[in-house]
CSV table of C-alpha atoms in Angstrom, one decimal:
chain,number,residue,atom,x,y,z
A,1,UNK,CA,5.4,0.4,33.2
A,2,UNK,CA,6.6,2.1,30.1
A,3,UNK,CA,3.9,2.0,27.2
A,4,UNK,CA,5.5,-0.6,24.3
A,5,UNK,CA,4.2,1.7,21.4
A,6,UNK,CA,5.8,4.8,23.0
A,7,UNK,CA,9.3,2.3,23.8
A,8,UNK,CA,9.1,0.4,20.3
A,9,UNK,CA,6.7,2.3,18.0
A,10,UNK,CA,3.2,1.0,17.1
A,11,UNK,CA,4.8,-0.6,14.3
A,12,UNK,CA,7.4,-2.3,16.1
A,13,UNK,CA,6.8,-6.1,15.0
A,14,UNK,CA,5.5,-5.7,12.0
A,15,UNK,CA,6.6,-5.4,8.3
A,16,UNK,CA,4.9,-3.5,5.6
A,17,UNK,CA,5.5,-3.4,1.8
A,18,UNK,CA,5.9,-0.7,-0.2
A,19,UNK,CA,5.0,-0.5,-4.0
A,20,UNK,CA,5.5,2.9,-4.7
A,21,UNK,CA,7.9,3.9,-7.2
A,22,UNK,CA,7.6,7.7,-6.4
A,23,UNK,CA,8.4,9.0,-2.8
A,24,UNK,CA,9.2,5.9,-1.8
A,25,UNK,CA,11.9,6.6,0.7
A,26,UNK,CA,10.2,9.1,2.1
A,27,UNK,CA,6.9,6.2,3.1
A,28,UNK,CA,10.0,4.2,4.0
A,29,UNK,CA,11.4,6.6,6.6
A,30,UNK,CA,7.8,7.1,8.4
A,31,UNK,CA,7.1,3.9,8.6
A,32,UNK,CA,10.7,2.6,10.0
A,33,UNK,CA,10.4,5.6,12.2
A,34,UNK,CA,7.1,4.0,13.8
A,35,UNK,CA,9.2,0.6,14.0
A,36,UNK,CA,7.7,-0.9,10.9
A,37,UNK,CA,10.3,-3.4,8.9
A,38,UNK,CA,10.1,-2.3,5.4
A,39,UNK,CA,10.3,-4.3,2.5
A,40,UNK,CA,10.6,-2.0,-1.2
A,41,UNK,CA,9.6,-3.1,-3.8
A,42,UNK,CA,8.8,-0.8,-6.9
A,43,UNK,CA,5.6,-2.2,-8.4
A,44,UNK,CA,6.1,-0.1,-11.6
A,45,UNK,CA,8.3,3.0,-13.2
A,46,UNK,CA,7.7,6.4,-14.6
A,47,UNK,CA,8.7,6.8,-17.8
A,48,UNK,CA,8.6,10.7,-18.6
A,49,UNK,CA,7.3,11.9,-22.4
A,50,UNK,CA,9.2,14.7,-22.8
A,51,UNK,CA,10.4,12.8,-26.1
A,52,UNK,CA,7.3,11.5,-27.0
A,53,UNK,CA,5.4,12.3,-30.4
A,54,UNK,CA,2.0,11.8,-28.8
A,55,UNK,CA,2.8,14.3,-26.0
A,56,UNK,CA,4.1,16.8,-28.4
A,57,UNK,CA,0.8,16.1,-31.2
A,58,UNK,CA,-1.5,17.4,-28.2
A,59,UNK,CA,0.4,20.1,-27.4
A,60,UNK,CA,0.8,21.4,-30.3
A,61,UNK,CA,-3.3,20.7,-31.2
A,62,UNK,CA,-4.0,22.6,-27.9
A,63,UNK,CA,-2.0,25.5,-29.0
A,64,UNK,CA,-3.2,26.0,-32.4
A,65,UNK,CA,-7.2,24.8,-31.3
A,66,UNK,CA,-7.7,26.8,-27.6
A,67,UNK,CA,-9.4,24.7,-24.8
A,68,UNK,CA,-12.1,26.5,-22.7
A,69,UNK,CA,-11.0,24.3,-20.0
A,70,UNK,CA,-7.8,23.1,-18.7
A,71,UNK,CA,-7.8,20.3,-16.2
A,72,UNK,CA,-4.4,19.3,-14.1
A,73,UNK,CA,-4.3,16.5,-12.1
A,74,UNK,CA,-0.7,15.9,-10.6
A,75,UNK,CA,2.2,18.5,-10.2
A,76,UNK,CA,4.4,15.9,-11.3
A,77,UNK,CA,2.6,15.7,-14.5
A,78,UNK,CA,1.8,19.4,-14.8
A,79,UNK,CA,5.2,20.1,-14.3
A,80,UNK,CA,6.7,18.2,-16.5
A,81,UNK,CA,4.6,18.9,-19.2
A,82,UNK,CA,5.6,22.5,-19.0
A,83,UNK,CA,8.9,21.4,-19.4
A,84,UNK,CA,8.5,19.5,-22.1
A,85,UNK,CA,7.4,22.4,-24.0
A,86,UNK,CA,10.1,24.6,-23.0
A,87,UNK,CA,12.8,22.3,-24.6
A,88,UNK,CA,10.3,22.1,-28.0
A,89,UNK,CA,10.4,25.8,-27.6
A,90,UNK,CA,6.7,26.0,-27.3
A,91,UNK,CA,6.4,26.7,-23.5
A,92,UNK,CA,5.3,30.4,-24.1
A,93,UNK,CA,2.6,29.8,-26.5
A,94,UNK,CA,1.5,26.4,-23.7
A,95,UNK,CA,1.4,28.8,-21.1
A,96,UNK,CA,-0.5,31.2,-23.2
A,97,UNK,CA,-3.1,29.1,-24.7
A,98,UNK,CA,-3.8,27.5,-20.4
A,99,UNK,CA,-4.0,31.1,-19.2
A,100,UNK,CA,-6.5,31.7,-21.7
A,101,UNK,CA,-8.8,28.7,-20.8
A,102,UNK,CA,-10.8,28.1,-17.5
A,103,UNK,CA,-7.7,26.0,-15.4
A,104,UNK,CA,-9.0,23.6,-13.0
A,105,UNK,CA,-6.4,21.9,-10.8
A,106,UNK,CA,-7.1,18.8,-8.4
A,107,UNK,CA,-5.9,19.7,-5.1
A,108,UNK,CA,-3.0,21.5,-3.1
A,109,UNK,CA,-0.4,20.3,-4.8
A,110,UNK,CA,-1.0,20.7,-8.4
A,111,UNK,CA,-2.0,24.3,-7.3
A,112,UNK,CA,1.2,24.7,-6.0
A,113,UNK,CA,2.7,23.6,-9.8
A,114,UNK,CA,-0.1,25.9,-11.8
A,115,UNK,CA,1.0,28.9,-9.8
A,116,UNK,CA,4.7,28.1,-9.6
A,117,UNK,CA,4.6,28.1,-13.7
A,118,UNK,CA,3.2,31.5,-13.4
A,119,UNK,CA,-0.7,30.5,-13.5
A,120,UNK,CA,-3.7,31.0,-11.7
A,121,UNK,CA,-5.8,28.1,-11.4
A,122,UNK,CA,-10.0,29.2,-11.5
A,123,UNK,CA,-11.2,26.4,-9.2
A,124,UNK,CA,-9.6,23.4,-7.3
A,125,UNK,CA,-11.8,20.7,-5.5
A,126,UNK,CA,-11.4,20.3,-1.6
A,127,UNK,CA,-11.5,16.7,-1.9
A,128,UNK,CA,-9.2,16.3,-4.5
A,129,UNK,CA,-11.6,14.2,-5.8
A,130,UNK,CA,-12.0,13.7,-9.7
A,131,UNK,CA,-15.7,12.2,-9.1
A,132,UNK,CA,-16.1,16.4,-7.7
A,133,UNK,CA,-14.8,17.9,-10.5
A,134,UNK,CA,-16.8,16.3,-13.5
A,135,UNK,CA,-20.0,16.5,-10.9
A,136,UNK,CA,-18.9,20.5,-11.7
A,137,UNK,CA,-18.1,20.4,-14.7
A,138,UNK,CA,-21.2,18.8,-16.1
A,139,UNK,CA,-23.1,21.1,-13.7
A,140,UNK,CA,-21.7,24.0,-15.4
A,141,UNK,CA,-22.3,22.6,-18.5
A,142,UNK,CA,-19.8,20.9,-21.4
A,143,UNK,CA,-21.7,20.6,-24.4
A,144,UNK,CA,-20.3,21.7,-27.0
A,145,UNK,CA,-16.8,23.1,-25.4
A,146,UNK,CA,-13.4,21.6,-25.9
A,147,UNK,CA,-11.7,20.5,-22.6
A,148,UNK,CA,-8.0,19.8,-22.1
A,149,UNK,CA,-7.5,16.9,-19.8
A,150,UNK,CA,-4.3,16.0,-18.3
A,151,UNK,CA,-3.7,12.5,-17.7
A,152,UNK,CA,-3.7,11.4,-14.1
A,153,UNK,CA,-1.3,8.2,-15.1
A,154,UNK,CA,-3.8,5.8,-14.7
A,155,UNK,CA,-7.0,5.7,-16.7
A,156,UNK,CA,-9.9,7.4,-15.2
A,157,UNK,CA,-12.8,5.0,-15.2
A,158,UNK,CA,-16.1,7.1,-16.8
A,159,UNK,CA,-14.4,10.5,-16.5
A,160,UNK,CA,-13.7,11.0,-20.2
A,161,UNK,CA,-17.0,9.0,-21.4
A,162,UNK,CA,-19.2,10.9,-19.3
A,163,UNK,CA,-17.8,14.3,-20.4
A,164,UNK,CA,-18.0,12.9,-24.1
A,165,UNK,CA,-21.8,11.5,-23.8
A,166,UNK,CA,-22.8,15.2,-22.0
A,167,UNK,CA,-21.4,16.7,-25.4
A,168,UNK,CA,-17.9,18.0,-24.6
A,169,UNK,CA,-14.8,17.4,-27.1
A,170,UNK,CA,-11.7,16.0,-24.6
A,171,UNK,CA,-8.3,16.3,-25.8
A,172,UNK,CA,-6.4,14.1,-23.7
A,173,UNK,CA,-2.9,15.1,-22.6
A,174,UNK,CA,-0.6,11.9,-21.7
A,175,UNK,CA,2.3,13.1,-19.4
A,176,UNK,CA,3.9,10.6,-18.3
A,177,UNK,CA,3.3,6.4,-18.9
A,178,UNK,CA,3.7,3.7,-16.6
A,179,UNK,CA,5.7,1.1,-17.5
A,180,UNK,CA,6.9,-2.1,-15.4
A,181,UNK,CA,10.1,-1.8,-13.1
A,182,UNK,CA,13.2,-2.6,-14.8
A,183,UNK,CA,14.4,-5.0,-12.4
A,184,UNK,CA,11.9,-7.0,-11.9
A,185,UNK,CA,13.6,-9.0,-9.1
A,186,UNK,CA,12.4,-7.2,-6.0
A,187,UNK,CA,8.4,-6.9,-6.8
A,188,UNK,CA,9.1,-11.1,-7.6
A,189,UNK,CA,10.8,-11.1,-4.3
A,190,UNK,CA,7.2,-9.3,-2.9
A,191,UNK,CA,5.4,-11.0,-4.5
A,192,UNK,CA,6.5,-14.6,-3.1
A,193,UNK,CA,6.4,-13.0,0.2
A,194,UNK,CA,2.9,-11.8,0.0
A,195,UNK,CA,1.9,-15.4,-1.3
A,196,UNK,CA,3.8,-16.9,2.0
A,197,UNK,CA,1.6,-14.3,4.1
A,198,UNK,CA,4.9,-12.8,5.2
A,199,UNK,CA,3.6,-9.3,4.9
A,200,UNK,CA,1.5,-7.8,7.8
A,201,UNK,CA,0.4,-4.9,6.0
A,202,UNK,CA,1.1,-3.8,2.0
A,203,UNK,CA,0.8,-0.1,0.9
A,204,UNK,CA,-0.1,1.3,-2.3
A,205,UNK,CA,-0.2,4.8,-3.8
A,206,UNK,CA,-1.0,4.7,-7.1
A,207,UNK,CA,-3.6,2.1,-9.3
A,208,UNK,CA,-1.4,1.4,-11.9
A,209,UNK,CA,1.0,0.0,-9.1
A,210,UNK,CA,-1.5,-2.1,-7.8
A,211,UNK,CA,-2.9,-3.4,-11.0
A,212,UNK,CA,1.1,-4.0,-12.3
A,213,UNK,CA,1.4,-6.0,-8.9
A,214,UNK,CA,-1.6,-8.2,-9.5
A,215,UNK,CA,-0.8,-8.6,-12.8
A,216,UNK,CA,2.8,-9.9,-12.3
A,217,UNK,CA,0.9,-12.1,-9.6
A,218,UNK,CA,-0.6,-13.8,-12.5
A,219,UNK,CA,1.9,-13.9,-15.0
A,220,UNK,CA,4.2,-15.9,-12.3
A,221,UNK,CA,0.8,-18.2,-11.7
A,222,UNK,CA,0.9,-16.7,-8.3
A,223,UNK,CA,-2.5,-14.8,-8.7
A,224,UNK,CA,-4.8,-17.1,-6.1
A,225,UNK,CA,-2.4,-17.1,-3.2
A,226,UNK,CA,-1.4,-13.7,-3.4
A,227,UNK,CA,-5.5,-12.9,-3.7
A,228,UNK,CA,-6.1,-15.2,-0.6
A,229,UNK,CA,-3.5,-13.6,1.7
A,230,UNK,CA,-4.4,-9.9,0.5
A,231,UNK,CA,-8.2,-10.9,1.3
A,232,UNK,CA,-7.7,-13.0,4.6
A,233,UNK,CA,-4.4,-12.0,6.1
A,234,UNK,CA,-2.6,-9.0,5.3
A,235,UNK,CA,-3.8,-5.2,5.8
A,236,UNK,CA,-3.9,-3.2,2.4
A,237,UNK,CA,-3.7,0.4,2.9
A,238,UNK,CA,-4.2,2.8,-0.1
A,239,UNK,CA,-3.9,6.7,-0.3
A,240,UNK,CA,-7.4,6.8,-1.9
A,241,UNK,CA,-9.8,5.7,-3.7
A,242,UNK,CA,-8.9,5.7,-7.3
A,243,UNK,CA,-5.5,3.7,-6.3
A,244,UNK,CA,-7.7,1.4,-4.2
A,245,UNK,CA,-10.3,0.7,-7.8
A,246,UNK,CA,-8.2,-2.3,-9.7
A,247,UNK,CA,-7.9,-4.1,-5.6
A,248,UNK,CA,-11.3,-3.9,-5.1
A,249,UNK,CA,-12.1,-4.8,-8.3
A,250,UNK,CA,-10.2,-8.2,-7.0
A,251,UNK,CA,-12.5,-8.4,-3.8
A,252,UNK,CA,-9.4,-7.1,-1.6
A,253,UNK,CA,-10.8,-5.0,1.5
A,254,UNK,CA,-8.8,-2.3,1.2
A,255,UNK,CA,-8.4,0.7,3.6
A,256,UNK,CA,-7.6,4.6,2.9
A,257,UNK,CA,-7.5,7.6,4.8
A,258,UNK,CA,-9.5,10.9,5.3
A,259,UNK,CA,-6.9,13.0,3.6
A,260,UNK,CA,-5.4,11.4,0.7
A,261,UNK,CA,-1.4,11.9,1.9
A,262,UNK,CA,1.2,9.6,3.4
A,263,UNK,CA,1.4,11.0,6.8
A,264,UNK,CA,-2.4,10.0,7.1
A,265,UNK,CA,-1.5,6.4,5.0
A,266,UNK,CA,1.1,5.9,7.8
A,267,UNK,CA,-1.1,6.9,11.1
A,268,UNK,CA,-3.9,5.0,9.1
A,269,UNK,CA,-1.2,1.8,9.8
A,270,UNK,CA,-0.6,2.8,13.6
A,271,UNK,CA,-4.2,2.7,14.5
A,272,UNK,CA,-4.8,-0.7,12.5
A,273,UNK,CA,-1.7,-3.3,12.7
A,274,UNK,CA,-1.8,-2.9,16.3
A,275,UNK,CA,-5.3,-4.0,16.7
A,276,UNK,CA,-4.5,-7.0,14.6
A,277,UNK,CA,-1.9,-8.4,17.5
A,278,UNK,CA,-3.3,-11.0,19.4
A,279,UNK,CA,-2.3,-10.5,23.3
A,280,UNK,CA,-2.7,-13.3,25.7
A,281,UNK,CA,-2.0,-13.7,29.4
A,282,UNK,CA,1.0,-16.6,29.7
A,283,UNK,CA,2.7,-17.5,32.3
A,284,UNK,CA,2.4,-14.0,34.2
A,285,UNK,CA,3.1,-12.2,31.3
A,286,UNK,CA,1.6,-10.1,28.8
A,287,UNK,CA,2.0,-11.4,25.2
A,288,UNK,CA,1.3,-9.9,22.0
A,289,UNK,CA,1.8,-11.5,19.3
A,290,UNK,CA,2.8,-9.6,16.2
A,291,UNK,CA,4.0,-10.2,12.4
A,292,UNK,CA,7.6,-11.2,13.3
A,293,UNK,CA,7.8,-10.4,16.7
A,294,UNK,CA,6.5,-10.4,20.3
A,295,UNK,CA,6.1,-8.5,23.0
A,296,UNK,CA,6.4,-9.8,26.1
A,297,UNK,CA,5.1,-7.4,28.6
A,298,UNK,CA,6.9,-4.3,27.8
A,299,UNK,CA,10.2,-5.9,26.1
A,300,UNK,CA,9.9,-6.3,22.2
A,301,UNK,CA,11.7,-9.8,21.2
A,302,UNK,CA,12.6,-10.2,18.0
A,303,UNK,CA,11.6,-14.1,16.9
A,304,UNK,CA,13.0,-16.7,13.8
A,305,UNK,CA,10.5,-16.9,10.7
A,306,UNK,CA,10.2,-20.8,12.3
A,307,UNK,CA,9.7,-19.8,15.9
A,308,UNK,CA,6.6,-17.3,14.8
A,309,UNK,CA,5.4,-20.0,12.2
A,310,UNK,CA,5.3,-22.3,15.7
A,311,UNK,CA,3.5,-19.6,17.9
A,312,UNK,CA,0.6,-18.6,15.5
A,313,UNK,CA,-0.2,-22.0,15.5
A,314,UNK,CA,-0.5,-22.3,19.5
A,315,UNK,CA,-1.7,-19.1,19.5
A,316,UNK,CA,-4.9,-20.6,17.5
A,317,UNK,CA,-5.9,-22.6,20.5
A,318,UNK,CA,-4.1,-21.0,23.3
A,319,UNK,CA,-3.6,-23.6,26.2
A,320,UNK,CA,-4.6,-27.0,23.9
A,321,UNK,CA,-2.2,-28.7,23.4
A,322,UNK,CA,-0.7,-29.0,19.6
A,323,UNK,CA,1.0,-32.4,18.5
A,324,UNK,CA,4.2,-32.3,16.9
A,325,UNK,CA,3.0,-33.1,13.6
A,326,UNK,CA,0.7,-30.0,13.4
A,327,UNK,CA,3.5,-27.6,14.4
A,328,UNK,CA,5.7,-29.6,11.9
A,329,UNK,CA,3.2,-28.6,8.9
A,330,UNK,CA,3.5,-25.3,9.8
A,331,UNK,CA,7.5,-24.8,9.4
A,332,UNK,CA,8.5,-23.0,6.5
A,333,UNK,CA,9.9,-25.9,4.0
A,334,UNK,CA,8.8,-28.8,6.8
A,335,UNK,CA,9.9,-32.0,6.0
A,336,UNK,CA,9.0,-35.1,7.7
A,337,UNK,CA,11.4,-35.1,10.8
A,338,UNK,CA,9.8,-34.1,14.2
A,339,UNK,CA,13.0,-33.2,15.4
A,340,UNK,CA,12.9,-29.9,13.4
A,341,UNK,CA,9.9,-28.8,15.6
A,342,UNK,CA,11.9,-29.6,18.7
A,343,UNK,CA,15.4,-27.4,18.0
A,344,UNK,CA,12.9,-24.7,16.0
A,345,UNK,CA,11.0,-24.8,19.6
A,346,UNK,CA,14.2,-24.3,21.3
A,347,UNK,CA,15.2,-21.5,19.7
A,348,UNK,CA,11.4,-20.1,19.8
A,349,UNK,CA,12.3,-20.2,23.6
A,350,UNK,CA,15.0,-18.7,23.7
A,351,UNK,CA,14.0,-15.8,21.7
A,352,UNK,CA,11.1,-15.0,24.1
A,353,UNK,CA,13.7,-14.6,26.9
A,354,UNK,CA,10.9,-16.8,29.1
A,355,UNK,CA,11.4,-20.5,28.5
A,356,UNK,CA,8.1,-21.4,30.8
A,357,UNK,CA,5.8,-19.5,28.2
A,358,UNK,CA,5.5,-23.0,26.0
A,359,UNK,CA,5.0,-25.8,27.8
A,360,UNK,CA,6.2,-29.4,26.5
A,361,UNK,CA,3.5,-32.3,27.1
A,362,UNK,CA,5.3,-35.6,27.0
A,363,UNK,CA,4.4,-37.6,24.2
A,364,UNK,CA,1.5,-35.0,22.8
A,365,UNK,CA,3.2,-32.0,22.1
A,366,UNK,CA,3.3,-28.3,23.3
A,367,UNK,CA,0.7,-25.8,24.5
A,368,UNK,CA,0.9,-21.9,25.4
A,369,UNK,CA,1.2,-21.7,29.5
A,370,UNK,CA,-2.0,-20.1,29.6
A,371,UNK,CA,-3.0,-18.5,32.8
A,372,UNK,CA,-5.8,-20.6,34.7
A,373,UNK,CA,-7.9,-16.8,34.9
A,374,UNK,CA,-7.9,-16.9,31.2
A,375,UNK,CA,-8.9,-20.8,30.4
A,376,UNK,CA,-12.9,-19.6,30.1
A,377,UNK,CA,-12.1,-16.6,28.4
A,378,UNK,CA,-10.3,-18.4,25.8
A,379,UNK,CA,-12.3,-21.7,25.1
A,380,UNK,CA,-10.7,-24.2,27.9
């Protein structure tokens, strides 16, 4: 028998939102590539300073008042700093004035943007961790010295007070600002969604994008449901950390990987979803239950929003029976008419390709066909 993840991708059956503003089609590809159905929706925008007075004020300060240290903390950021001073004609003296001062970069790819602006950077952190770079730079010592810190694009809890109380002067360099998407459409669209627990799993990669989520959650008055389906239902995976702070803050459990990168985000996904599926032996067949569809030994079967609604609820209580009314509470927009559990069971059947896997018990309801070597196992 061919393995379903190899056939269908671990994701296969399940759906996963995506905040991210930047790089989000490329977290789109590798997770439809694993079988994942995405739903995009951009939890925030970038909104470049290259214009912006305050951007050009701290520049120019740096310039004429030299740092003896130079933090960068994205390439995106680094980079378009840079840039920024090129078109105000000050990209020489910028470059000048950071070559000058100790340059500390956090992690690969802002090395990459140091160097590629003709830089050398004097000390990057393996973890990419900010926590391990003010640990060494209040090791070194900062009293008394003037540090240049480029903004991350979210605020760094601590980072600047704790430089500040240990005696250092922090100019503070703001790149880039977050601002909220300018259609807001789609992350309303997410939102509802997330409150319906229509989401299996729900990616962020940045902390402003979570915060702006949760705080359009309770503009729209949505704030407890989306909180109770984060918390109870649905898998939230963060690159790190520091985007994981303003979720945590909320009491979401949130999970991150080793290396703070997508392809780890992603494989991070693989390992979990799939564990969340719930696999039952029914009528000689394996089962497994995922977010919007099911496996049924090794044949993926796409299923209606109603017909999962139905088999999460037998699921529950696999082989008891369910009365109509129950299944009827559970259909999206139920009503008061019993019959819409009967053609939504129908078509639940037919999906599944097996119409013996749901038995009808005249007069009570319907049960799972649950294999008689499975009634202890699962509370007979």
């Amino acid at each position: 028998m061919q393995d379903d993840d190899t056939a269908h991708g671990p994701l296969a059956g399940f759906t996963v939102g995506v905040t991210a503003a930047r790089r989000a089609e490329e977290l789109g590809a590798l997770l439809r590539r694993r079988g994942a159905t995405v739903l995009h929706a951009p939890a925030l925008r970038i909104v470049p300073l290259a214009d912006d007075r305050e951007l050009l004020t701290a520049t120019q300060d740096l310039i004429d008042h030299a740092p003896d240290v130079a933090l960068a903390t994205t390439a995106i950021g680094f980079r378009g700093w840079i840039e920024a001073a090129d078109g105000w004609g000050i990209g020489d003296a910028l470059l000048k004035t950071l070559r000058a001062a100790e340059l500390l970069a956090r992690g690969p790819k802002v090395k990459g943007a140091v160097r590629a602006a003709g830089l050398t950077e004097a000390w990057s952190p393996g973890s990419e961790s900010m926590a391990e770079v003010l640990d060494r730079l209040l090791a070194e010592g900062v009293a008394g010295r003037r540090i240049a810190l480029q903004l991350h694009g979210e605020p760094l809890p601590g980072f600047v007070e704790s430089l500040t109380a240990a005696g250092a002067e922090v100019v503070v360099v703001p790149v880039y600002r977050w601002m909220p998407p300018q259609d807001i459409a789609p992350l309303d669209r997410m939102l509802d969604v997330t409150a319906a627990r229509g989401l299996d799993a729900l990616t962020f990669t940045s902390a402003p994008a979570a915060a702006s989520f949760l705080g359009r959650a309770e503009t729209r008055g949505l704030l407890p449901e989306v909180l109770g389906a984060l918390r109870d239902d649905i898998v939230v995976a963060c690159v790190g950390p520091v985007t994981a702070l303003p979720l945590q803050a909320r009491s979401i459990p949130t999970h991150q990987p080793e290396r703070f990168r997508l392809g780890p985000l992603v494989q991070l996904l693989c390992a979990r979803l799939p564990s969340t599926a719930r696999v039952l032996p029914i009528g000689g067949h394996r089962v497994e239950i995922r977010g919007h569809a099911v496996l049924v030994d090794d044949e993926l079967r796409a299923v209606p929003p109603a017909g999962m609604a139905l088999l999460h609820v037998l699921a529950r209580r696999p082989g008891w029976v369910v009365a109509r009314a129950d299944l009827l509470r559970a259909l999206p927009g139920s009503g008061t008419d019993e019959h819409a559990v009967e053609t939504a069971m129908a078509r639940l059947r037919s999906a599944l390709g097996a119409p013996r896997l749901i038995q009808t018990v005249v007069k009570r309801g319907y049960r799972l066909a649950l294999d008689p070597s499975a009634d202890t196992k699962y509370g007979r």
